[in-house]
Amino acid sequence: MSTSTAGRALAAALYGDDDASLDAGASMLAADPGADAELARHGEELLTRAWRRGWQPADVVRCVGRELEERHVRLVAAMIRDETGGYARLPPRWPEQLEALAAVPGWAADRFSYATGVLELYRLLARLPALEPVGPAPGGAPVAGPVPGESRMLARIRALLAKAEATGYPEEAEALTAKAQELMARHSLDEAALAGAAGPRGDEPGAVRIGVDAPYETAKAILLDAVAGANRCRAVWNEGFGFSTVVGFASDLEAVEVLYTSLLVQGDAAMTKAEAAQRAGGRKRTKTFRQSFLLAYAQRLGDRLASATRRVTAGEPTLLPVLAARDVVVTDHAERMFPETTRTRVRGATDPVGWDHGTAAADRAHVAPS
């Protein structure tokens, strides 16, 4: 009876779009506790299918959070923890993503509510499309580890940016962020020199997905694109699923993620401070102020980051051919992954005061070495 109950419930819920079919499936499951094991196995199958179609744990959780509710995030986090516990080895970046899920609490509810939540979640998981893969699925062949010495350099960069985020003095934040970008640029040059010495069979580009969350996704995607471009990577934004895929060499990809996250933190703090000053002056600022602020912040930082990279690169003219060759390889890899990208004109910067404040904040987060 249990198997047929789960089968009928899943058929009713997953292949119908109306609430009536969902309620019918949940009622069947709530009345038959013996169907729970098969229902759980079906969830594992849906996740395994998602991994094979290019999804990673953070992507699935982000999608569920955007499309459904908090209880569904709790459900899928528990499902992912259980499903991935059965693999002998995990791809790079998966352990960090799973560690973040460890803090997500479970969800307790009556049997009907719980079954409804599970079926709503399965309905979404069953319809996930294939994504461009950015790494192997779990359980596959082991992947080469990071470049020797990369972790220590990244730790130095993280430490500098953490101090920049924590300080209340703009000049100190500027100096710390500038030093971090300088280290990133020099590290990229060192990797290029090693690749040039290794000849044409050096390392190959890879890709990572970085969340671009609401609100003000457009400004955040522009900022990530600027950070990626300044660090010899390419970013492609998927607005529908709330992430950008960044393509580049391994050492550059990690640096992009670290710097982007830090600049978001600094920008949010500066925007909050600017808004408070505006309100104290009796001028009410709303969504248009914040959107204009972040667009200006992203645009101005793009110029600053590019300038910093040019300065550091100018000191190593013998590496220019190697850098040019690596840029071509990264661009080619990105175009093969995303052959149908489109460019979009950005609109929404309608508040000149917000724009001025955002530009000033970007100047304070200025990353060109002085």
Short mmCIF file of the C-alpha atoms (twelve columns), coordinates in Angstrom:
data_MODEL
# 
_entry.id   MODEL 
# 
loop_
_atom_site.group_PDB 
_atom_site.id 
_atom_site.type_symbol 
_atom_site.label_atom_id 
_atom_site.label_alt_id 
_atom_site.label_comp_id 
_atom_site.label_asym_id 
_atom_site.label_seq_id 
_atom_site.Cartn_x 
_atom_site.Cartn_y 
_atom_site.Cartn_z 
_atom_site.pdbx_PDB_model_num 
ATOM 1   C CA . MET A 1   0.000  0.000  0.000   1 
ATOM 2   C CA . SER A 2   2.822  2.423  0.881   1 
ATOM 3   C CA . THR A 3   4.492  2.330  -2.505  1 
ATOM 4   C CA . SER A 4   1.238  2.935  -4.354  1 
ATOM 5   C CA . THR A 5   0.329  5.745  -1.949  1 
ATOM 6   C CA . ALA A 6   3.583  7.589  -2.576  1 
ATOM 7   C CA . GLY A 7   3.323  6.987  -6.304  1 
ATOM 8   C CA . ARG A 8   -0.213 8.315  -6.526  1 
ATOM 9   C CA . ALA A 9   0.627  11.320 -4.356  1 
ATOM 10  C CA . LEU A 10  3.669  12.215 -6.411  1 
ATOM 11  C CA . ALA A 11  1.801  11.788 -9.685  1 
ATOM 12  C CA . ALA A 12  -1.000 14.029 -8.464  1 
ATOM 13  C CA . ALA A 13  1.278  16.765 -7.135  1 
ATOM 14  C CA . LEU A 14  4.149  16.813 -9.641  1 
ATOM 15  C CA . TYR A 15  2.142  16.621 -12.845 1 
ATOM 16  C CA . GLY A 16  -0.590 19.042 -11.894 1 
ATOM 17  C CA . ASP A 17  -0.312 22.795 -11.414 1 
ATOM 18  C CA . ASP A 18  -3.391 23.417 -9.292  1 
ATOM 19  C CA . ASP A 19  -3.790 23.477 -5.517  1 
ATOM 20  C CA . ALA A 20  -6.399 20.723 -5.620  1 
ATOM 21  C CA . SER A 21  -3.919 18.146 -6.924  1 
ATOM 22  C CA . LEU A 22  -1.371 19.267 -4.340  1 
ATOM 23  C CA . ASP A 23  -3.917 18.935 -1.521  1 
ATOM 24  C CA . ALA A 24  -4.957 15.506 -2.779  1 
ATOM 25  C CA . GLY A 25  -1.357 14.262 -2.787  1 
ATOM 26  C CA . ALA A 26  -0.641 15.705 0.656   1 
ATOM 27  C CA . SER A 27  -3.789 14.101 2.084   1 
ATOM 28  C CA . MET A 28  -2.732 10.686 0.808   1 
ATOM 29  C CA . LEU A 29  0.747  11.025 2.317   1 
ATOM 30  C CA . ALA A 30  -0.533 12.367 5.627   1 
ATOM 31  C CA . ALA A 31  -2.803 9.355  6.000   1 
ATOM 32  C CA . ASP A 32  -0.064 6.777  5.320   1 
ATOM 33  C CA . PRO A 33  3.165  7.070  7.385   1 
ATOM 34  C CA . GLY A 34  4.473  3.994  5.578   1 
ATOM 35  C CA . ALA A 35  4.960  6.105  2.440   1 
ATOM 36  C CA . ASP A 36  7.597  8.303  4.072   1 
ATOM 37  C CA . ALA A 37  10.617 6.208  3.079   1 
ATOM 38  C CA . GLU A 38  9.701  6.148  -0.589  1 
ATOM 39  C CA . LEU A 39  8.954  9.867  -0.519  1 
ATOM 40  C CA . ALA A 40  12.432 10.517 0.902   1 
ATOM 41  C CA . ARG A 41  14.045 8.307  -1.769  1 
ATOM 42  C CA . HIS A 42  12.305 10.320 -4.459  1 
ATOM 43  C CA . GLY A 43  13.756 13.513 -3.009  1 
ATOM 44  C CA . GLU A 44  17.238 12.027 -3.134  1 
ATOM 45  C CA . GLU A 45  16.670 11.097 -6.782  1 
ATOM 46  C CA . LEU A 46  15.609 14.646 -7.601  1 
ATOM 47  C CA . LEU A 47  18.762 16.048 -5.998  1 
ATOM 48  C CA . THR A 48  21.009 13.531 -7.738  1 
ATOM 49  C CA . ARG A 49  19.403 14.534 -11.016 1 
ATOM 50  C CA . ALA A 50  19.997 18.216 -10.229 1 
ATOM 51  C CA . TRP A 51  23.720 17.581 -9.573  1 
ATOM 52  C CA . ARG A 52  24.023 15.772 -12.895 1 
ATOM 53  C CA . ARG A 53  22.350 18.715 -14.629 1 
ATOM 54  C CA . GLY A 54  24.950 21.182 -13.358 1 
ATOM 55  C CA . TRP A 55  23.398 22.412 -10.110 1 
ATOM 56  C CA . GLN A 56  25.297 22.741 -6.841  1 
ATOM 57  C CA . PRO A 57  23.927 22.870 -3.270  1 
ATOM 58  C CA . ALA A 58  24.117 26.665 -2.970  1 
ATOM 59  C CA . ASP A 59  22.331 27.058 -6.310  1 
ATOM 60  C CA . VAL A 60  19.452 24.813 -5.281  1 
ATOM 61  C CA . VAL A 61  19.013 26.532 -1.904  1 
ATOM 62  C CA . ARG A 62  19.126 29.964 -3.542  1 
ATOM 63  C CA . CYS A 63  16.518 28.954 -6.124  1 
ATOM 64  C CA . VAL A 64  14.218 27.496 -3.476  1 
ATOM 65  C CA . GLY A 65  14.558 30.657 -1.387  1 
ATOM 66  C CA . ARG A 66  13.635 32.846 -4.355  1 
ATOM 67  C CA . GLU A 67  10.688 30.771 -5.545  1 
ATOM 68  C CA . LEU A 68  9.193  29.333 -2.340  1 
ATOM 69  C CA . GLU A 69  9.246  30.068 1.399   1 
ATOM 70  C CA . GLU A 70  11.495 29.682 4.426   1 
ATOM 71  C CA . ARG A 71  10.067 26.286 5.344   1 
ATOM 72  C CA . HIS A 72  11.031 24.954 1.927   1 
ATOM 73  C CA . VAL A 73  14.597 26.214 2.418   1 
ATOM 74  C CA . ARG A 74  14.731 24.273 5.684   1 
ATOM 75  C CA . LEU A 75  13.389 21.174 3.987   1 
ATOM 76  C CA . VAL A 76  15.814 21.266 1.078   1 
ATOM 77  C CA . ALA A 77  18.785 21.991 3.345   1 
ATOM 78  C CA . ALA A 78  18.019 18.859 5.367   1 
ATOM 79  C CA . MET A 79  17.538 16.845 2.173   1 
ATOM 80  C CA . ILE A 80  20.871 18.015 0.771   1 
ATOM 81  C CA . ARG A 81  22.694 17.196 4.008   1 
ATOM 82  C CA . ASP A 82  21.282 13.662 3.942   1 
ATOM 83  C CA . GLU A 83  21.846 13.067 0.222   1 
ATOM 84  C CA . THR A 84  25.426 14.327 0.087   1 
ATOM 85  C CA . GLY A 85  26.375 12.342 3.196   1 
ATOM 86  C CA . GLY A 86  26.443 9.226  1.053   1 
ATOM 87  C CA . TYR A 87  29.299 10.309 -1.249  1 
ATOM 88  C CA . ALA A 88  32.860 9.149  -0.681  1 
ATOM 89  C CA . ARG A 89  34.216 12.408 -2.081  1 
ATOM 90  C CA . LEU A 90  32.799 15.791 -2.981  1 
ATOM 91  C CA . PRO A 91  33.837 18.279 -5.688  1 
ATOM 92  C CA . PRO A 92  35.757 21.462 -4.832  1 
ATOM 93  C CA . ARG A 93  33.649 24.144 -3.109  1 
ATOM 94  C CA . TRP A 94  30.964 21.654 -2.077  1 
ATOM 95  C CA . PRO A 95  32.254 21.203 1.516   1 
ATOM 96  C CA . GLU A 96  32.068 24.972 2.097   1 
ATOM 97  C CA . GLN A 97  28.529 25.100 0.708   1 
ATOM 98  C CA . LEU A 98  27.443 22.173 2.873   1 
ATOM 99  C CA . GLU A 99  29.044 23.753 5.923   1 
ATOM 100 C CA . ALA A 100 26.852 26.813 5.406   1 
ATOM 101 C CA . LEU A 101 23.775 24.555 5.289   1 
ATOM 102 C CA . ALA A 102 24.680 22.928 8.594   1 
ATOM 103 C CA . ALA A 103 23.364 25.992 10.432  1 
ATOM 104 C CA . VAL A 104 19.931 25.888 8.737   1 
ATOM 105 C CA . PRO A 105 17.380 24.572 11.271  1 
ATOM 106 C CA . GLY A 106 14.878 21.859 10.506  1 
ATOM 107 C CA . TRP A 107 11.135 22.343 10.115  1 
ATOM 108 C CA . ALA A 108 8.543  20.647 12.289  1 
ATOM 109 C CA . ALA A 109 4.869  20.573 11.298  1 
ATOM 110 C CA . ASP A 110 1.786  18.349 11.311  1 
ATOM 111 C CA . ARG A 111 1.799  15.564 8.717   1 
ATOM 112 C CA . PHE A 112 -0.461 17.320 6.216   1 
ATOM 113 C CA . SER A 113 1.486  20.608 6.314   1 
ATOM 114 C CA . TYR A 114 4.781  18.757 6.107   1 
ATOM 115 C CA . ALA A 115 3.622  16.668 3.142   1 
ATOM 116 C CA . THR A 116 2.354  19.785 1.385   1 
ATOM 117 C CA . GLY A 117 5.713  21.507 1.841   1 
ATOM 118 C CA . VAL A 118 7.605  18.479 0.552   1 
ATOM 119 C CA . LEU A 119 5.418  18.158 -2.531  1 
ATOM 120 C CA . GLU A 120 5.709  21.888 -3.285  1 
ATOM 121 C CA . LEU A 121 9.478  21.523 -3.036  1 
ATOM 122 C CA . TYR A 122 9.544  18.424 -5.249  1 
ATOM 123 C CA . ARG A 123 7.409  20.218 -7.826  1 
ATOM 124 C CA . LEU A 124 10.108 22.887 -8.094  1 
ATOM 125 C CA . LEU A 125 13.046 20.451 -8.087  1 
ATOM 126 C CA . ALA A 126 11.460 18.314 -10.786 1 
ATOM 127 C CA . ARG A 127 11.367 21.300 -13.133 1 
ATOM 128 C CA . LEU A 128 14.923 22.581 -12.688 1 
ATOM 129 C CA . PRO A 129 16.536 23.008 -16.114 1 
ATOM 130 C CA . ALA A 130 20.070 21.999 -17.008 1 
ATOM 131 C CA . LEU A 131 22.788 24.563 -16.217 1 
ATOM 132 C CA . GLU A 132 26.210 25.083 -17.694 1 
ATOM 133 C CA . PRO A 133 28.412 22.878 -15.467 1 
ATOM 134 C CA . VAL A 134 31.044 24.665 -13.372 1 
ATOM 135 C CA . GLY A 135 32.527 21.472 -11.945 1 
ATOM 136 C CA . PRO A 136 32.002 17.726 -11.642 1 
ATOM 137 C CA . ALA A 137 29.047 16.100 -9.939  1 
ATOM 138 C CA . PRO A 138 29.714 14.475 -6.538  1 
ATOM 139 C CA . GLY A 139 31.200 11.010 -6.529  1 
ATOM 140 C CA . GLY A 140 33.147 11.536 -9.746  1 
ATOM 141 C CA . ALA A 141 36.868 11.459 -10.359 1 
ATOM 142 C CA . PRO A 142 38.969 13.596 -7.989  1 
ATOM 143 C CA . VAL A 143 39.928 17.036 -9.237  1 
ATOM 144 C CA . ALA A 144 43.353 18.631 -9.049  1 
ATOM 145 C CA . GLY A 145 43.851 20.692 -5.910  1 
ATOM 146 C CA . PRO A 146 44.553 24.433 -5.668  1 
ATOM 147 C CA . VAL A 147 47.747 26.045 -6.874  1 
ATOM 148 C CA . PRO A 148 50.535 25.650 -4.255  1 
ATOM 149 C CA . GLY A 149 50.729 28.750 -2.074  1 
ATOM 150 C CA . GLU A 150 47.319 30.005 -3.156  1 
ATOM 151 C CA . SER A 151 45.633 29.452 0.199   1 
ATOM 152 C CA . ARG A 152 48.189 31.545 2.098   1 
ATOM 153 C CA . MET A 153 47.863 34.442 -0.349  1 
ATOM 154 C CA . LEU A 154 44.083 34.257 -0.210  1 
ATOM 155 C CA . ALA A 155 44.227 34.286 3.591   1 
ATOM 156 C CA . ARG A 156 46.259 37.505 3.488   1 
ATOM 157 C CA . ILE A 157 43.746 39.090 1.123   1 
ATOM 158 C CA . ARG A 158 40.826 38.015 3.311   1 
ATOM 159 C CA . ALA A 159 42.501 39.447 6.398   1 
ATOM 160 C CA . LEU A 160 43.086 42.820 4.738   1 
ATOM 161 C CA . LEU A 161 39.513 43.043 3.498   1 
ATOM 162 C CA . ALA A 162 38.103 42.004 6.875   1 
ATOM 163 C CA . LYS A 163 39.975 44.904 8.456   1 
ATOM 164 C CA . ALA A 164 38.687 47.253 5.746   1 
ATOM 165 C CA . GLU A 165 35.109 46.174 6.515   1 
ATOM 166 C CA . ALA A 166 35.569 46.584 10.265  1 
ATOM 167 C CA . THR A 167 37.264 49.977 10.458  1 
ATOM 168 C CA . GLY A 168 35.279 53.144 10.939  1 
ATOM 169 C CA . TYR A 169 37.899 55.276 9.184   1 
ATOM 170 C CA . PRO A 170 37.465 55.692 5.406   1 
ATOM 171 C CA . GLU A 171 41.170 56.419 4.823   1 
ATOM 172 C CA . GLU A 172 42.186 53.192 6.568   1 
ATOM 173 C CA . ALA A 173 39.574 51.174 4.645   1 
ATOM 174 C CA . GLU A 174 40.890 52.676 1.399   1 
ATOM 175 C CA . ALA A 175 44.487 51.749 2.197   1 
ATOM 176 C CA . LEU A 176 43.584 48.196 3.235   1 
ATOM 177 C CA . THR A 177 41.413 47.557 0.194   1 
ATOM 178 C CA . ALA A 178 44.076 49.030 -2.078  1 
ATOM 179 C CA . LYS A 179 46.659 46.679 -0.627  1 
ATOM 180 C CA . ALA A 180 44.313 43.719 -1.094  1 
ATOM 181 C CA . GLN A 181 43.741 44.555 -4.767  1 
ATOM 182 C CA . GLU A 182 47.465 45.027 -5.265  1 
ATOM 183 C CA . LEU A 183 48.117 41.580 -3.797  1 
ATOM 184 C CA . MET A 184 45.431 40.097 -6.038  1 
ATOM 185 C CA . ALA A 185 46.895 41.688 -9.143  1 
ATOM 186 C CA . ARG A 186 50.435 40.647 -8.285  1 
ATOM 187 C CA . HIS A 187 49.326 37.114 -7.483  1 
ATOM 188 C CA . SER A 188 47.628 36.937 -10.870 1 
ATOM 189 C CA . LEU A 189 50.875 38.053 -12.510 1 
ATOM 190 C CA . ASP A 190 52.808 35.365 -10.616 1 
ATOM 191 C CA . GLU A 191 50.370 32.727 -11.842 1 
ATOM 192 C CA . ALA A 192 50.685 34.032 -15.390 1 
ATOM 193 C CA . ALA A 193 54.459 33.817 -15.153 1 
ATOM 194 C CA . LEU A 194 54.224 30.200 -13.984 1 
ATOM 195 C CA . ALA A 195 51.812 29.387 -16.794 1 
ATOM 196 C CA . GLY A 196 54.134 31.002 -19.329 1 
ATOM 197 C CA . ALA A 197 57.041 28.922 -18.066 1 
ATOM 198 C CA . ALA A 198 54.926 25.768 -18.315 1 
ATOM 199 C CA . GLY A 199 54.165 26.451 -21.966 1 
ATOM 200 C CA . PRO A 200 50.844 25.948 -23.759 1 
ATOM 201 C CA . ARG A 201 49.845 23.021 -21.534 1 
ATOM 202 C CA . GLY A 202 49.480 25.074 -18.354 1 
ATOM 203 C CA . ASP A 203 46.296 25.176 -16.257 1 
ATOM 204 C CA . GLU A 204 42.921 25.706 -17.887 1 
ATOM 205 C CA . PRO A 205 40.133 28.139 -16.965 1 
ATOM 206 C CA . GLY A 206 37.305 27.064 -14.698 1 
ATOM 207 C CA . ALA A 207 34.100 28.674 -13.474 1 
ATOM 208 C CA . VAL A 208 32.211 29.395 -10.251 1 
ATOM 209 C CA . ARG A 209 28.736 30.656 -9.492  1 
ATOM 210 C CA . ILE A 210 28.368 33.644 -7.185  1 
ATOM 211 C CA . GLY A 211 25.010 34.663 -5.792  1 
ATOM 212 C CA . VAL A 212 23.588 38.029 -6.850  1 
ATOM 213 C CA . ASP A 213 20.780 38.522 -4.388  1 
ATOM 214 C CA . ALA A 214 17.846 40.917 -4.154  1 
ATOM 215 C CA . PRO A 215 17.359 43.770 -3.776  1 
ATOM 216 C CA . TYR A 216 19.130 45.844 -6.437  1 
ATOM 217 C CA . GLU A 217 20.437 42.824 -8.353  1 
ATOM 218 C CA . THR A 218 21.348 44.887 -11.409 1 
ATOM 219 C CA . ALA A 219 23.787 47.090 -9.501  1 
ATOM 220 C CA . LYS A 220 25.279 44.065 -7.748  1 
ATOM 221 C CA . ALA A 221 25.707 42.207 -11.042 1 
ATOM 222 C CA . ILE A 222 27.464 45.254 -12.511 1 
ATOM 223 C CA . LEU A 223 29.787 45.397 -9.510  1 
ATOM 224 C CA . LEU A 224 30.619 41.701 -9.848  1 
ATOM 225 C CA . ASP A 225 31.269 42.162 -13.564 1 
ATOM 226 C CA . ALA A 226 33.667 45.017 -12.759 1 
ATOM 227 C CA . VAL A 227 35.520 42.976 -10.137 1 
ATOM 228 C CA . ALA A 228 35.731 40.017 -12.517 1 
ATOM 229 C CA . GLY A 229 36.999 42.098 -15.423 1 
ATOM 230 C CA . ALA A 230 39.682 43.791 -13.327 1 
ATOM 231 C CA . ASN A 231 40.933 40.369 -12.254 1 
ATOM 232 C CA . ARG A 232 41.069 38.824 -15.736 1 
ATOM 233 C CA . CYS A 233 37.780 36.942 -15.494 1 
ATOM 234 C CA . ARG A 234 34.437 37.111 -17.297 1 
ATOM 235 C CA . ALA A 235 31.042 37.250 -15.554 1 
ATOM 236 C CA . VAL A 236 27.685 36.194 -17.032 1 
ATOM 237 C CA . TRP A 237 24.576 37.101 -15.033 1 
ATOM 238 C CA . ASN A 238 21.588 34.744 -14.846 1 
ATOM 239 C CA . GLU A 239 18.912 37.082 -13.518 1 
ATOM 240 C CA . GLY A 240 16.252 34.384 -13.324 1 
ATOM 241 C CA . PHE A 241 18.185 32.175 -10.909 1 
ATOM 242 C CA . GLY A 242 19.968 34.929 -8.975  1 
ATOM 243 C CA . PHE A 243 23.611 34.219 -9.723  1 
ATOM 244 C CA . SER A 244 26.471 35.129 -12.034 1 
ATOM 245 C CA . THR A 245 28.842 32.560 -13.459 1 
ATOM 246 C CA . VAL A 246 32.415 33.832 -13.350 1 
ATOM 247 C CA . VAL A 247 34.912 32.253 -15.730 1 
ATOM 248 C CA . GLY A 248 38.661 32.488 -15.173 1 
ATOM 249 C CA . PHE A 249 41.747 30.794 -13.811 1 
ATOM 250 C CA . ALA A 250 41.478 29.265 -10.334 1 
ATOM 251 C CA . SER A 251 43.639 31.793 -8.487  1 
ATOM 252 C CA . ASP A 252 41.703 34.707 -9.990  1 
ATOM 253 C CA . LEU A 253 38.271 33.195 -9.318  1 
ATOM 254 C CA . GLU A 254 38.781 32.962 -5.574  1 
ATOM 255 C CA . ALA A 255 40.131 36.506 -5.449  1 
ATOM 256 C CA . VAL A 256 37.072 37.792 -7.333  1 
ATOM 257 C CA . GLU A 257 34.675 36.177 -4.878  1 
ATOM 258 C CA . VAL A 258 36.519 37.550 -1.854  1 
ATOM 259 C CA . LEU A 259 36.805 41.119 -3.167  1 
ATOM 260 C CA . TYR A 260 33.220 41.244 -4.461  1 
ATOM 261 C CA . THR A 261 31.863 40.143 -1.087  1 
ATOM 262 C CA . SER A 262 33.964 42.710 0.741   1 
ATOM 263 C CA . LEU A 263 32.950 45.569 -1.550  1 
ATOM 264 C CA . LEU A 264 29.288 44.658 -1.094  1 
ATOM 265 C CA . VAL A 265 29.724 44.878 2.677   1 
ATOM 266 C CA . GLN A 266 31.539 48.210 2.434   1 
ATOM 267 C CA . GLY A 267 28.970 49.572 -0.008  1 
ATOM 268 C CA . ASP A 268 26.018 48.556 2.149   1 
ATOM 269 C CA . ALA A 269 27.591 50.204 5.203   1 
ATOM 270 C CA . ALA A 270 28.283 53.409 3.266   1 
ATOM 271 C CA . MET A 271 24.747 53.461 1.835   1 
ATOM 272 C CA . THR A 272 23.183 53.025 5.282   1 
ATOM 273 C CA . LYS A 273 25.295 55.876 6.638   1 
ATOM 274 C CA . ALA A 274 24.417 58.149 3.702   1 
ATOM 275 C CA . GLU A 275 20.705 57.431 4.092   1 
ATOM 276 C CA . ALA A 276 20.851 58.252 7.799   1 
ATOM 277 C CA . ALA A 277 22.468 61.597 7.041   1 
ATOM 278 C CA . GLN A 278 19.797 62.376 4.452   1 
ATOM 279 C CA . ARG A 279 16.989 61.586 6.886   1 
ATOM 280 C CA . ALA A 280 18.650 63.648 9.605   1 
ATOM 281 C CA . GLY A 281 18.561 66.575 7.182   1 
ATOM 282 C CA . GLY A 282 14.837 66.115 6.694   1 
ATOM 283 C CA . ARG A 283 15.065 64.680 3.191   1 
ATOM 284 C CA . LYS A 284 13.332 61.341 2.793   1 
ATOM 285 C CA . ARG A 285 15.186 58.877 0.574   1 
ATOM 286 C CA . THR A 286 13.650 55.726 -0.799  1 
ATOM 287 C CA . LYS A 287 14.357 52.904 -3.204  1 
ATOM 288 C CA . THR A 288 15.468 55.321 -5.933  1 
ATOM 289 C CA . PHE A 289 18.169 56.724 -3.658  1 
ATOM 290 C CA . ARG A 290 19.536 53.261 -2.832  1 
ATOM 291 C CA . GLN A 291 19.410 52.036 -6.412  1 
ATOM 292 C CA . SER A 292 21.165 55.130 -7.737  1 
ATOM 293 C CA . PHE A 293 23.724 54.890 -4.947  1 
ATOM 294 C CA . LEU A 294 24.628 51.279 -5.760  1 
ATOM 295 C CA . LEU A 295 24.727 51.818 -9.528  1 
ATOM 296 C CA . ALA A 296 27.135 54.731 -9.082  1 
ATOM 297 C CA . TYR A 297 29.160 52.731 -6.571  1 
ATOM 298 C CA . ALA A 298 29.492 49.826 -9.025  1 
ATOM 299 C CA . GLN A 299 30.397 52.021 -11.997 1 
ATOM 300 C CA . ARG A 300 32.976 54.051 -10.148 1 
ATOM 301 C CA . LEU A 301 34.604 50.998 -8.597  1 
ATOM 302 C CA . GLY A 302 34.860 49.411 -12.035 1 
ATOM 303 C CA . ASP A 303 37.067 52.297 -13.142 1 
ATOM 304 C CA . ARG A 304 39.139 52.130 -9.973  1 
ATOM 305 C CA . LEU A 305 39.697 48.391 -10.116 1 
ATOM 306 C CA . ALA A 306 40.718 48.485 -13.756 1 
ATOM 307 C CA . SER A 307 43.143 51.333 -13.051 1 
ATOM 308 C CA . ALA A 308 44.731 49.400 -10.170 1 
ATOM 309 C CA . THR A 309 45.259 46.327 -12.339 1 
ATOM 310 C CA . ARG A 310 46.789 48.382 -15.158 1 
ATOM 311 C CA . ARG A 311 49.233 49.960 -12.743 1 
ATOM 312 C CA . VAL A 312 50.496 46.684 -11.377 1 
ATOM 313 C CA . THR A 313 50.626 45.082 -14.822 1 
ATOM 314 C CA . ALA A 314 52.616 47.993 -16.246 1 
ATOM 315 C CA . GLY A 315 55.497 47.005 -14.004 1 
ATOM 316 C CA . GLU A 316 55.786 43.605 -15.733 1 
ATOM 317 C CA . PRO A 317 55.963 44.356 -19.491 1 
ATOM 318 C CA . THR A 318 57.586 40.991 -20.272 1 
ATOM 319 C CA . LEU A 319 54.385 39.235 -19.150 1 
ATOM 320 C CA . LEU A 320 52.074 41.108 -21.518 1 
ATOM 321 C CA . PRO A 321 52.086 38.372 -24.209 1 
ATOM 322 C CA . VAL A 322 51.310 35.709 -21.610 1 
ATOM 323 C CA . LEU A 323 48.524 37.821 -20.101 1 
ATOM 324 C CA . ALA A 324 47.048 38.464 -23.544 1 
ATOM 325 C CA . ALA A 325 47.087 34.750 -24.312 1 
ATOM 326 C CA . ARG A 326 45.378 33.928 -21.007 1 
ATOM 327 C CA . ASP A 327 42.713 36.582 -21.676 1 
ATOM 328 C CA . VAL A 328 41.982 34.946 -25.023 1 
ATOM 329 C CA . VAL A 329 41.681 31.526 -23.391 1 
ATOM 330 C CA . VAL A 330 39.304 32.838 -20.713 1 
ATOM 331 C CA . THR A 331 37.160 34.669 -23.269 1 
ATOM 332 C CA . ASP A 332 36.985 31.594 -25.488 1 
ATOM 333 C CA . HIS A 333 36.009 29.395 -22.543 1 
ATOM 334 C CA . ALA A 334 33.252 31.825 -21.519 1 
ATOM 335 C CA . GLU A 335 31.895 32.031 -25.055 1 
ATOM 336 C CA . ARG A 336 31.782 28.245 -25.337 1 
ATOM 337 C CA . MET A 337 29.923 27.993 -22.052 1 
ATOM 338 C CA . PHE A 338 27.509 30.807 -22.948 1 
ATOM 339 C CA . PRO A 339 27.170 31.100 -26.728 1 
ATOM 340 C CA . GLU A 340 23.903 33.082 -26.518 1 
ATOM 341 C CA . THR A 341 24.549 35.884 -24.036 1 
ATOM 342 C CA . THR A 342 22.891 39.267 -24.526 1 
ATOM 343 C CA . ARG A 343 23.733 42.777 -23.372 1 
ATOM 344 C CA . THR A 344 21.151 44.869 -21.552 1 
ATOM 345 C CA . ARG A 345 20.936 48.622 -21.145 1 
ATOM 346 C CA . VAL A 346 20.818 49.566 -17.463 1 
ATOM 347 C CA . ARG A 347 18.091 51.896 -16.256 1 
ATOM 348 C CA . GLY A 348 17.137 53.119 -12.830 1 
ATOM 349 C CA . ALA A 349 19.719 55.726 -11.712 1 
ATOM 350 C CA . THR A 350 17.200 58.533 -11.266 1 
ATOM 351 C CA . ASP A 351 18.300 60.086 -7.979  1 
ATOM 352 C CA . PRO A 352 21.266 62.463 -8.454  1 
ATOM 353 C CA . VAL A 353 21.889 62.719 -4.702  1 
ATOM 354 C CA . GLY A 354 22.063 58.936 -4.445  1 
ATOM 355 C CA . TRP A 355 24.411 58.856 -7.439  1 
ATOM 356 C CA . ASP A 356 26.723 61.449 -5.869  1 
ATOM 357 C CA . HIS A 357 26.828 59.574 -2.568  1 
ATOM 358 C CA . GLY A 358 27.503 56.274 -4.331  1 
ATOM 359 C CA . THR A 359 30.370 57.775 -6.306  1 
ATOM 360 C CA . ALA A 360 31.879 59.228 -3.149  1 
ATOM 361 C CA . ALA A 361 31.581 55.865 -1.386  1 
ATOM 362 C CA . ALA A 362 33.366 54.173 -4.290  1 
ATOM 363 C CA . ASP A 363 36.147 56.744 -4.010  1 
ATOM 364 C CA . ARG A 364 36.508 55.923 -0.317  1 
ATOM 365 C CA . ALA A 365 36.694 52.207 -1.196  1 
ATOM 366 C CA . HIS A 366 39.229 53.182 -3.891  1 
ATOM 367 C CA . VAL A 367 41.499 50.235 -4.711  1 
ATOM 368 C CA . ALA A 368 44.290 51.744 -6.849  1 
ATOM 369 C CA . PRO A 369 47.635 51.666 -5.031  1 
ATOM 370 C CA . SER A 370 48.756 55.171 -4.128  1 
# 
